[in-house]
Tab-separated table of N, CA, C and O in Angstrom:
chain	number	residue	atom	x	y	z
A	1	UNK	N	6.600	6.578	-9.705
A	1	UNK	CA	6.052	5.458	-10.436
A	1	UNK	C	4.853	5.943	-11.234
A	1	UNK	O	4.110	6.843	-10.841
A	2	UNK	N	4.698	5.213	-12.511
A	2	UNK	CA	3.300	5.764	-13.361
A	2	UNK	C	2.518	5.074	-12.843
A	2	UNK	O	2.703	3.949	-12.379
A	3	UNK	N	1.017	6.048	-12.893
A	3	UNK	CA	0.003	5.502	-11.820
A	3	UNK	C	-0.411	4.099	-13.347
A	3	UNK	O	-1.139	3.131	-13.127
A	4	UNK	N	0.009	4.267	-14.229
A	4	UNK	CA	-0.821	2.721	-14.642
A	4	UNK	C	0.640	1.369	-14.779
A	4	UNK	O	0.652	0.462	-15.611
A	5	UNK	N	1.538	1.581	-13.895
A	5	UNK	CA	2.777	0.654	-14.016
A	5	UNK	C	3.072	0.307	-12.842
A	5	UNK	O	3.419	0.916	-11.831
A	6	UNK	N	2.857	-0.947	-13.150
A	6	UNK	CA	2.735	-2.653	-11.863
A	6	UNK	C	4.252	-2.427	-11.047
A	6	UNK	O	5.298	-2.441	-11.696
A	7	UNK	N	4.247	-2.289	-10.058
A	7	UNK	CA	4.887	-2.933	-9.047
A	7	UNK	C	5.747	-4.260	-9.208
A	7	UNK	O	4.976	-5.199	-9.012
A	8	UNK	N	7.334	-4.837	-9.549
A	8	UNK	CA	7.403	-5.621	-9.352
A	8	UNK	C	7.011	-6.772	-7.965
A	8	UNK	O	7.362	-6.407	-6.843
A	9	UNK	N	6.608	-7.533	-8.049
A	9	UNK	CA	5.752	-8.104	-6.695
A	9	UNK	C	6.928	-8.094	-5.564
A	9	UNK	O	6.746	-7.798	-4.383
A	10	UNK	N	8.327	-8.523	-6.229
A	10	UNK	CA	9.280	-8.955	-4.886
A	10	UNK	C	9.186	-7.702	-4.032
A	10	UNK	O	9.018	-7.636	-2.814
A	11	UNK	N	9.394	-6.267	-5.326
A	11	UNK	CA	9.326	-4.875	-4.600
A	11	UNK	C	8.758	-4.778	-3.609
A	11	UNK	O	9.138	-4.503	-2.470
A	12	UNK	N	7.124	-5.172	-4.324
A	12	UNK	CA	6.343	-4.688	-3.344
A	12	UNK	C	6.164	-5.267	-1.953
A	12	UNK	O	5.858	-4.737	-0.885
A	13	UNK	N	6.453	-6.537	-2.297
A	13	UNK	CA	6.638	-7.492	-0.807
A	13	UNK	C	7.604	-6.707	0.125
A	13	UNK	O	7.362	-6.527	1.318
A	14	UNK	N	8.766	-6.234	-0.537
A	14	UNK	CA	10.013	-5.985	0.348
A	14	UNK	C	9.542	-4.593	1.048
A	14	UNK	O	9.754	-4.486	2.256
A	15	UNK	N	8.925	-3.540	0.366
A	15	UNK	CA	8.291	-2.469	0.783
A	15	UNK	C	7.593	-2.920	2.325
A	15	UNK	O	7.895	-2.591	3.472
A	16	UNK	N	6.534	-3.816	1.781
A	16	UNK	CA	5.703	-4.072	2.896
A	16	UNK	C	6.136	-4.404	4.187
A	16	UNK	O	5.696	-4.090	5.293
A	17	UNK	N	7.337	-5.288	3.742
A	17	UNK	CA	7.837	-5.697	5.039
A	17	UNK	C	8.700	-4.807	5.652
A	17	UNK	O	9.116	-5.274	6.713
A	18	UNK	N	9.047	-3.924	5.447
A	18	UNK	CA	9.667	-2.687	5.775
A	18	UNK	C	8.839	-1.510	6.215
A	18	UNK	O	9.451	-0.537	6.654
A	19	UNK	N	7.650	-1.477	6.160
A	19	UNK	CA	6.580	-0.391	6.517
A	19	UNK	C	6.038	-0.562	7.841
A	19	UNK	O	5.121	0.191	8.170
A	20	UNK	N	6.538	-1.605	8.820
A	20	UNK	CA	6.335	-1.561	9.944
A	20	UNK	C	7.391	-1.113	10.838
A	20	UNK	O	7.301	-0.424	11.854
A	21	UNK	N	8.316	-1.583	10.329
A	21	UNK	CA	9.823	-1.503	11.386
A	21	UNK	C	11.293	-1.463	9.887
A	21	UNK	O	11.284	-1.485	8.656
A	22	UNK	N	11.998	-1.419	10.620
A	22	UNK	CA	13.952	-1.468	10.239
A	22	UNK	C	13.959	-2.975	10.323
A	22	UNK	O	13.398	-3.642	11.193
A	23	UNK	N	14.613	-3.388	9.381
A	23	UNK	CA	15.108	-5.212	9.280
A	23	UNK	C	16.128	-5.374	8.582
A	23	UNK	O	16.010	-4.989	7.419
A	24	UNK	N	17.027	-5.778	8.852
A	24	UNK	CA	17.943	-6.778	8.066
A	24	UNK	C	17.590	-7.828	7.144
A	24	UNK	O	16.469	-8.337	7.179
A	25	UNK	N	18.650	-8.255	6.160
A	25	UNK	CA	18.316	-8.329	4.880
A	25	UNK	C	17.589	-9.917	5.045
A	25	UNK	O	16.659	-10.233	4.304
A	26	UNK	N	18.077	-10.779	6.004
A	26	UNK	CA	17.504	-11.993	6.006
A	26	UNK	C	16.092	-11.735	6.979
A	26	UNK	O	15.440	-12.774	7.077
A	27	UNK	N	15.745	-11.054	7.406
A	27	UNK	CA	14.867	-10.357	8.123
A	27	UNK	C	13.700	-10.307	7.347
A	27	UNK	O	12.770	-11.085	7.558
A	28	UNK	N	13.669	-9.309	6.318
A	28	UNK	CA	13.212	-8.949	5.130
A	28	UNK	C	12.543	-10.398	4.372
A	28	UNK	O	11.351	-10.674	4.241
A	29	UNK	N	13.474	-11.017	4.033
A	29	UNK	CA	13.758	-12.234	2.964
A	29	UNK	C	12.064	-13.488	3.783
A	29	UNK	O	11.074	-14.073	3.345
A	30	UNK	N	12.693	-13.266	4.997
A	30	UNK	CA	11.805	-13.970	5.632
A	30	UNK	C	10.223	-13.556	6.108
A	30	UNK	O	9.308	-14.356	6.309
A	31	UNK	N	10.173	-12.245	6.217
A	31	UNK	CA	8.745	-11.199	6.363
A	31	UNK	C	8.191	-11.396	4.906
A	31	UNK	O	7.119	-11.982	4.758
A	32	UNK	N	8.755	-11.016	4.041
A	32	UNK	CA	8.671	-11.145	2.727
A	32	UNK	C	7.730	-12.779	2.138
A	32	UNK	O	6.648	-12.913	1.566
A	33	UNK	N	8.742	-13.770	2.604
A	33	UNK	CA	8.184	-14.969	2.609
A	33	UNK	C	7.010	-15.627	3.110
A	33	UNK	O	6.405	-16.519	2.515
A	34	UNK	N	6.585	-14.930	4.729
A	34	UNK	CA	5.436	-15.058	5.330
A	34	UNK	C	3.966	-14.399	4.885
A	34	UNK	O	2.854	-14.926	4.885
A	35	UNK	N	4.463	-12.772	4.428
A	35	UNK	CA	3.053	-12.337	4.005
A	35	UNK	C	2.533	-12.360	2.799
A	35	UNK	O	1.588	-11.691	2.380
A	36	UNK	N	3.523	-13.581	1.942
A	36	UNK	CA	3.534	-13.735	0.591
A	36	UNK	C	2.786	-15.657	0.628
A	36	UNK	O	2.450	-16.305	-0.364
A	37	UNK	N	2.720	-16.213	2.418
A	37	UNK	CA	2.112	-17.204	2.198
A	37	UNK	C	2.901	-17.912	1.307
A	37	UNK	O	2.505	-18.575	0.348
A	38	UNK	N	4.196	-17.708	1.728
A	38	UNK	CA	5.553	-19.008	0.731
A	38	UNK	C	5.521	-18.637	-0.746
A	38	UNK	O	6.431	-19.081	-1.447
A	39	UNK	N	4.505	-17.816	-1.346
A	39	UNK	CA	5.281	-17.741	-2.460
A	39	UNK	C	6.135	-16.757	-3.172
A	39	UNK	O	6.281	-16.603	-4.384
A	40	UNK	N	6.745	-16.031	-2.030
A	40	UNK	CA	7.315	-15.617	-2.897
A	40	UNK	C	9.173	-15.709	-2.135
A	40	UNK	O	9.373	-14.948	-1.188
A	41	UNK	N	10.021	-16.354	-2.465
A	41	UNK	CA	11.352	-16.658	-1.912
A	41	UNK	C	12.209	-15.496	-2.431
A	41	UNK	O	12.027	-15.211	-3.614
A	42	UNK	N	13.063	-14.816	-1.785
A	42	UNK	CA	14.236	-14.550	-1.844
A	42	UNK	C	15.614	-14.387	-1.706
A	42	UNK	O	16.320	-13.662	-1.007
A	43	UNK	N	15.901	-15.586	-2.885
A	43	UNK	CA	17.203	-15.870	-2.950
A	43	UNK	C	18.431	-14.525	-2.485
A	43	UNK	O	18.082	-13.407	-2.864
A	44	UNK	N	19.330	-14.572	-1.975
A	44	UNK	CA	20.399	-13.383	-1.394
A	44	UNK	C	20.657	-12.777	-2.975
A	44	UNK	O	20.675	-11.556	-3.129
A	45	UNK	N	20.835	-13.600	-4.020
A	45	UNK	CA	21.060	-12.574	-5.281
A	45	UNK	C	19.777	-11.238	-5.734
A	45	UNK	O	19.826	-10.053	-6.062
A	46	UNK	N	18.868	-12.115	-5.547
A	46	UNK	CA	17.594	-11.343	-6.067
A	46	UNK	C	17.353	-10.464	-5.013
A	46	UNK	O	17.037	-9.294	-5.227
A	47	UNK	N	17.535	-11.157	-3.335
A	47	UNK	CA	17.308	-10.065	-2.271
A	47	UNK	C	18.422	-8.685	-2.772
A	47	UNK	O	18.128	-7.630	-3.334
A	48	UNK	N	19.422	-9.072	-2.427
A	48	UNK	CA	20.222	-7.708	-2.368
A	48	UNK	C	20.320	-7.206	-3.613
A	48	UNK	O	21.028	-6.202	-3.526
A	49	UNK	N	19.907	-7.416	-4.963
A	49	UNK	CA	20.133	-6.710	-6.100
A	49	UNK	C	18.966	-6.015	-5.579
A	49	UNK	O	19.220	-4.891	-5.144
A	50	UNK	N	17.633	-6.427	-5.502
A	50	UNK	CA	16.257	-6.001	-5.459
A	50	UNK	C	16.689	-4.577	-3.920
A	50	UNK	O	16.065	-3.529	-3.749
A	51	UNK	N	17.657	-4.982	-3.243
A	51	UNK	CA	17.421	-4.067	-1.618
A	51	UNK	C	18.343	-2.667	-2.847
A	51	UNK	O	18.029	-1.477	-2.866
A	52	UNK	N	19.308	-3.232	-3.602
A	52	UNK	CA	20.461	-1.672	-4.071
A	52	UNK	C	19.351	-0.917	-5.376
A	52	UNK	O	19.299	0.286	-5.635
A	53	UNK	N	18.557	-2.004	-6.034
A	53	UNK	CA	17.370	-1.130	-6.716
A	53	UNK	C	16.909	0.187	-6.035
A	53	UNK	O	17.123	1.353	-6.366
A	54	UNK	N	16.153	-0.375	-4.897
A	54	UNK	CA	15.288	0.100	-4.357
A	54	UNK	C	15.789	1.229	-3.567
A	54	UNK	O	15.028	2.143	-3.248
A	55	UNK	N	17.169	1.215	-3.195
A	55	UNK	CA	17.935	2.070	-2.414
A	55	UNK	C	18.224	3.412	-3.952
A	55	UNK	O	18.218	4.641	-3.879
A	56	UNK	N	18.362	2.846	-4.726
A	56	UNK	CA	18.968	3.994	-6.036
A	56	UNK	C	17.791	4.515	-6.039
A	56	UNK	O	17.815	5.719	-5.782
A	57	UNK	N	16.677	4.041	-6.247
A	57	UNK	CA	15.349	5.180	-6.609
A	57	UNK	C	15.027	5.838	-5.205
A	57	UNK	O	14.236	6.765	-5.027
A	58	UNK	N	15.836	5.148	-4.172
A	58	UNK	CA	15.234	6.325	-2.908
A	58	UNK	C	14.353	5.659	-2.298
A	58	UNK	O	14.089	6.126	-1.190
A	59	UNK	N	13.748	4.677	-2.608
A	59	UNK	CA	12.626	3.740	-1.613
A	59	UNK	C	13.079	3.679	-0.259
A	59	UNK	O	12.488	4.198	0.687
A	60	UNK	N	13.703	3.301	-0.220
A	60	UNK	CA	14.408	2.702	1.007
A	60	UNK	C	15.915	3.211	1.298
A	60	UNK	O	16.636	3.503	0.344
A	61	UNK	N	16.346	3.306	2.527
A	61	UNK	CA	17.699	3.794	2.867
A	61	UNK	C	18.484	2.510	3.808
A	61	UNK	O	17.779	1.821	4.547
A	62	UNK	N	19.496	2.340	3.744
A	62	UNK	CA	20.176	1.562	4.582
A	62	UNK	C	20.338	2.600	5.442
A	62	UNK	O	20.564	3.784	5.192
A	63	UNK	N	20.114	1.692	7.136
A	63	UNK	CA	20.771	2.614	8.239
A	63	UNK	C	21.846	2.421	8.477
A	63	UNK	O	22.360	1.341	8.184
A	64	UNK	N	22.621	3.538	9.168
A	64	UNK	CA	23.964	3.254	9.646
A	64	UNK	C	24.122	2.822	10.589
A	64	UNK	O	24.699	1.735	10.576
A	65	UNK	N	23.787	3.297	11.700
A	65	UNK	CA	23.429	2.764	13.209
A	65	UNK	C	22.601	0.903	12.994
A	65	UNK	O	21.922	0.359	12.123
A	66	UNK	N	23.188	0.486	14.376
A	66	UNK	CA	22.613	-0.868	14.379
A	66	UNK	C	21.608	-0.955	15.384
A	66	UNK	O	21.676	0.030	16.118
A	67	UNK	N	20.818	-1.642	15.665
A	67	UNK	CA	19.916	-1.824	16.880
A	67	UNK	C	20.836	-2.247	17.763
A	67	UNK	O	21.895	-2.810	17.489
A	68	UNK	N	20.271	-1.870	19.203
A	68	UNK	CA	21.708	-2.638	20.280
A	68	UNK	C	21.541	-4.157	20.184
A	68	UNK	O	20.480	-4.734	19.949
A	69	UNK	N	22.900	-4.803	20.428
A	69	UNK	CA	23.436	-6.390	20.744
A	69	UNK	C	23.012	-6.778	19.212
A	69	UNK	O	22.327	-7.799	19.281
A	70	UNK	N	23.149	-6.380	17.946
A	70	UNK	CA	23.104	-6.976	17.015
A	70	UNK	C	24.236	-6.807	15.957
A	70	UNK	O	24.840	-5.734	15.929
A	71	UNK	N	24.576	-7.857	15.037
A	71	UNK	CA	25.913	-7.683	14.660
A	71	UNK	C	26.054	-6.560	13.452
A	71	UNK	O	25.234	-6.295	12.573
A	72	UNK	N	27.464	-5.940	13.712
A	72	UNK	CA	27.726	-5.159	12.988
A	72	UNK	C	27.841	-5.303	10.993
A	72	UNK	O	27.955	-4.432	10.130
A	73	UNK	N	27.740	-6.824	10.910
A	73	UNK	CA	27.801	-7.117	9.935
A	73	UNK	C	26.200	-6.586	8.802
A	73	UNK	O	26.015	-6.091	7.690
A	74	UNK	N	25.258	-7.150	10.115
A	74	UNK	CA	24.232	-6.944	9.509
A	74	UNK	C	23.696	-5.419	8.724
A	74	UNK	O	23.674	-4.401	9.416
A	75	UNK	N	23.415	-5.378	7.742
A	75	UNK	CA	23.004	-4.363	7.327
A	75	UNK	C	21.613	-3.817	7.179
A	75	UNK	O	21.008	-4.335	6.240
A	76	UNK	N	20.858	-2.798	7.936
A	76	UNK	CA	19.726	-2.600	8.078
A	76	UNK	C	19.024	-1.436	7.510
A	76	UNK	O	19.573	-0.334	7.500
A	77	UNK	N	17.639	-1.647	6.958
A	77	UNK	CA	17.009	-0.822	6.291
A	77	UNK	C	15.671	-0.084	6.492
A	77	UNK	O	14.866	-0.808	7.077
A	78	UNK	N	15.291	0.873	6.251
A	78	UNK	CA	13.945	1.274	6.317
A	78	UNK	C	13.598	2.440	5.567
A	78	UNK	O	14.189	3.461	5.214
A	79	UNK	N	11.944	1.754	5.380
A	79	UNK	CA	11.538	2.353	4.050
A	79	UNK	C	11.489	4.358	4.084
A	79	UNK	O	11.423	5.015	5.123
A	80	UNK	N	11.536	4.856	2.871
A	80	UNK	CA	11.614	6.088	2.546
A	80	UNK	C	10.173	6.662	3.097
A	80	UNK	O	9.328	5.969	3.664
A	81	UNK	N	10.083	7.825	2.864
A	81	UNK	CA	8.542	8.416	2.770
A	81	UNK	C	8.000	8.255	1.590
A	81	UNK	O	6.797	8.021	1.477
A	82	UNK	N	9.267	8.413	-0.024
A	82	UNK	CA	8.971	8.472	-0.793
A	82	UNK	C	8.174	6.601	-1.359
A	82	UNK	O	7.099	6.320	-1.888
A	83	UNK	N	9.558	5.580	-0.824
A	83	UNK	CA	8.742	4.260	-0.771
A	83	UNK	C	7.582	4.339	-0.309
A	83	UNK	O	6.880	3.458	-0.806
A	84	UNK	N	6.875	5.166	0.625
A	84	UNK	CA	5.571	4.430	1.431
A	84	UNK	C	4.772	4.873	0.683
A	84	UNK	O	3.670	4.325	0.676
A	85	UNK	N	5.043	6.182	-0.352
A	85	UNK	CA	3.869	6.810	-1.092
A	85	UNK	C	4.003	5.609	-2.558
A	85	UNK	O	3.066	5.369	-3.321
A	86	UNK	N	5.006	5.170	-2.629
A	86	UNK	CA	5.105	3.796	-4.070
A	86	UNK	C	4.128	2.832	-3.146
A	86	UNK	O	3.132	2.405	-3.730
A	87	UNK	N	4.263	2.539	-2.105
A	87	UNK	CA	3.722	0.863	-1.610
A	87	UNK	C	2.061	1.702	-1.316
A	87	UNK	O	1.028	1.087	-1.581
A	88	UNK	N	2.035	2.580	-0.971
A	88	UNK	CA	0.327	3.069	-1.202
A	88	UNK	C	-0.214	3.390	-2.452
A	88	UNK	O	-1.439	3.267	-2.468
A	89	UNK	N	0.324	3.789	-3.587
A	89	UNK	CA	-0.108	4.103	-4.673
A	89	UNK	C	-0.197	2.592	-5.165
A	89	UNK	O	-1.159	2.340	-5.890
A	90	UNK	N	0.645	1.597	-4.877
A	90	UNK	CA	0.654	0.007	-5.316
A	90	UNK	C	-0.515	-0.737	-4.894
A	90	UNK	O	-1.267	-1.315	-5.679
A	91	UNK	N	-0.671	-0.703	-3.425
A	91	UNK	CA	-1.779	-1.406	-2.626
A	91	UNK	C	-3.684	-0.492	-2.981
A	91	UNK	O	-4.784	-0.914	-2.625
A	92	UNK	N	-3.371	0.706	-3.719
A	92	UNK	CA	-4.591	1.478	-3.962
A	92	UNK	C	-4.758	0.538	-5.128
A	92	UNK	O	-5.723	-0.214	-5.270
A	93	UNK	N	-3.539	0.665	-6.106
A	93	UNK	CA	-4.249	0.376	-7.401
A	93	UNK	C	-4.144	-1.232	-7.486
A	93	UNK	O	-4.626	-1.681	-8.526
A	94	UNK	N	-3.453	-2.472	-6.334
A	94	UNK	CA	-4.074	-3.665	-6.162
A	94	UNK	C	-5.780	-3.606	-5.998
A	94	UNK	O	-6.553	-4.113	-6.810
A	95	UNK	N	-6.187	-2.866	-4.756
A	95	UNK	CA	-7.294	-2.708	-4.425
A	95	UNK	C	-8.268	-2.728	-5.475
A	95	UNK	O	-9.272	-3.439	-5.456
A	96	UNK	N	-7.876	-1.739	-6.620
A	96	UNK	CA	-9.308	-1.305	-7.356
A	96	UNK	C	-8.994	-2.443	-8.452
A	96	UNK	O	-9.950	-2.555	-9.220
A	97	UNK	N	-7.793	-3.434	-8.787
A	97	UNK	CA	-8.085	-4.088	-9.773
A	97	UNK	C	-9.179	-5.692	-8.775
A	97	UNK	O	-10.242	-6.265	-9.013
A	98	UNK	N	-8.285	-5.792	-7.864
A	98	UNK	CA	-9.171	-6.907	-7.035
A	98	UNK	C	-11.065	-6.368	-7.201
A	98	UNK	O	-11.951	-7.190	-7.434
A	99	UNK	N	-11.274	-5.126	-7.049
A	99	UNK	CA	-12.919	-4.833	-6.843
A	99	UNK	C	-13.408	-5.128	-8.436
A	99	UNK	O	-14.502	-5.620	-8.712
A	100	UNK	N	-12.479	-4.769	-9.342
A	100	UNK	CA	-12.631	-5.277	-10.692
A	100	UNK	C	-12.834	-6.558	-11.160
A	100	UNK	O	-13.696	-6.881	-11.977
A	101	UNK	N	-12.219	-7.111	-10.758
A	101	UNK	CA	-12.102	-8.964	-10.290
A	101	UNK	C	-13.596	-9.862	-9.952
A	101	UNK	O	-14.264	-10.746	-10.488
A	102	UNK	N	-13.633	-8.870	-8.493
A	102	UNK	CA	-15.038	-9.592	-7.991
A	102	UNK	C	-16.378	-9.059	-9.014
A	102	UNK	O	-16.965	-9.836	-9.767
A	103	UNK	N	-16.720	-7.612	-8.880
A	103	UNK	CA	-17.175	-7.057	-10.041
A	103	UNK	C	-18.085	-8.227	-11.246
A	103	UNK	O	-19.220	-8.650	-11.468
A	104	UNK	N	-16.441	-8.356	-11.842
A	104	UNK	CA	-16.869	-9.166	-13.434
A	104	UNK	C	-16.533	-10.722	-13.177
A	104	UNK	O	-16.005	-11.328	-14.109
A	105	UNK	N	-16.779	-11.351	-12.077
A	105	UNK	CA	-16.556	-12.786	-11.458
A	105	UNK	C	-18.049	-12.809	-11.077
A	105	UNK	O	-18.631	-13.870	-11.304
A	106	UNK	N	-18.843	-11.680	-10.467
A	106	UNK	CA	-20.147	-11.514	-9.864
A	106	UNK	C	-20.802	-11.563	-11.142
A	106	UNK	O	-21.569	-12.511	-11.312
A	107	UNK	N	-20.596	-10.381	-12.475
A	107	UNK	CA	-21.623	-10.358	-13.270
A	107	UNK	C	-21.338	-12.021	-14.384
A	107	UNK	O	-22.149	-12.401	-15.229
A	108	UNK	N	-20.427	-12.512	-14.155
A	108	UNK	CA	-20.335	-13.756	-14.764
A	108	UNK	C	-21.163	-15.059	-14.153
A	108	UNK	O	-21.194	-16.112	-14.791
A	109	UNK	N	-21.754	-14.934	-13.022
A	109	UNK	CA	-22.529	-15.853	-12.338
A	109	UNK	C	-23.576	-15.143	-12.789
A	109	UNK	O	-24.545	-15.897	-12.690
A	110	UNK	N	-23.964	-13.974	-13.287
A	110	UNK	CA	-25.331	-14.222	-13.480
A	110	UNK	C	-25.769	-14.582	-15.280
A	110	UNK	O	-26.820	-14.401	-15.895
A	111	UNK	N	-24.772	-15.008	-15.596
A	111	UNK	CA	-25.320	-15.654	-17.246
A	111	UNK	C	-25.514	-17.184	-17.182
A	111	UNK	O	-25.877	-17.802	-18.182
């Protein structure tokens, strides 16, 4: 990724929720939904186009193996090394635009 080119947000949500553990796709959809504080939904079209994106650039891999007692249908994923260095280079350069934010929000209270 170019260090000055945004992250689509669903990406980055889906990254995130994948940087703790392996999840299935409604799994995802729903982690996704929680640390996004509801806004951000994913519909099964946008989920799974957004999961085969992310699988072509290598972010993420589908596993083959299932966790035990869970169905074979389900299809499960977890993030790359190469994803975790996209979702850290993403969350660095969130970081420094947010300090930018407060920054010129701070020097605007003092006029």
């Amino acid at each position: 990724m170019r260090a000055d080119a945004a992250l689509k947000p669903h990406w980055f949500y889906i990254l995130l929720a994948l940087a703790d553990d392996d999840r299935h796709g409604l799994a995802i959809a729903r982690d996704v939904q929680a640390l996004s504080d509801g806004a951000v939904r994913l519909w099964p079209a946008t989920l799974y186009g957004s999961l085969d994106e992310l699988r072509a650039r290598r972010w993420i891999e589908e596993l083959e193996e299932h966790p035990a007692q869970e169905s074979e249908r389900r299809r499960y994923y977890r993030i790359t090394r190469i994803g975790r260095a996209v979702l850290t280079d993403e969350a660095d350069r969130l970081g420094r635009l947010a300090r930018l934010a407060r920054m010129r929000a701070r020097t605007g209270d003092a006029r």
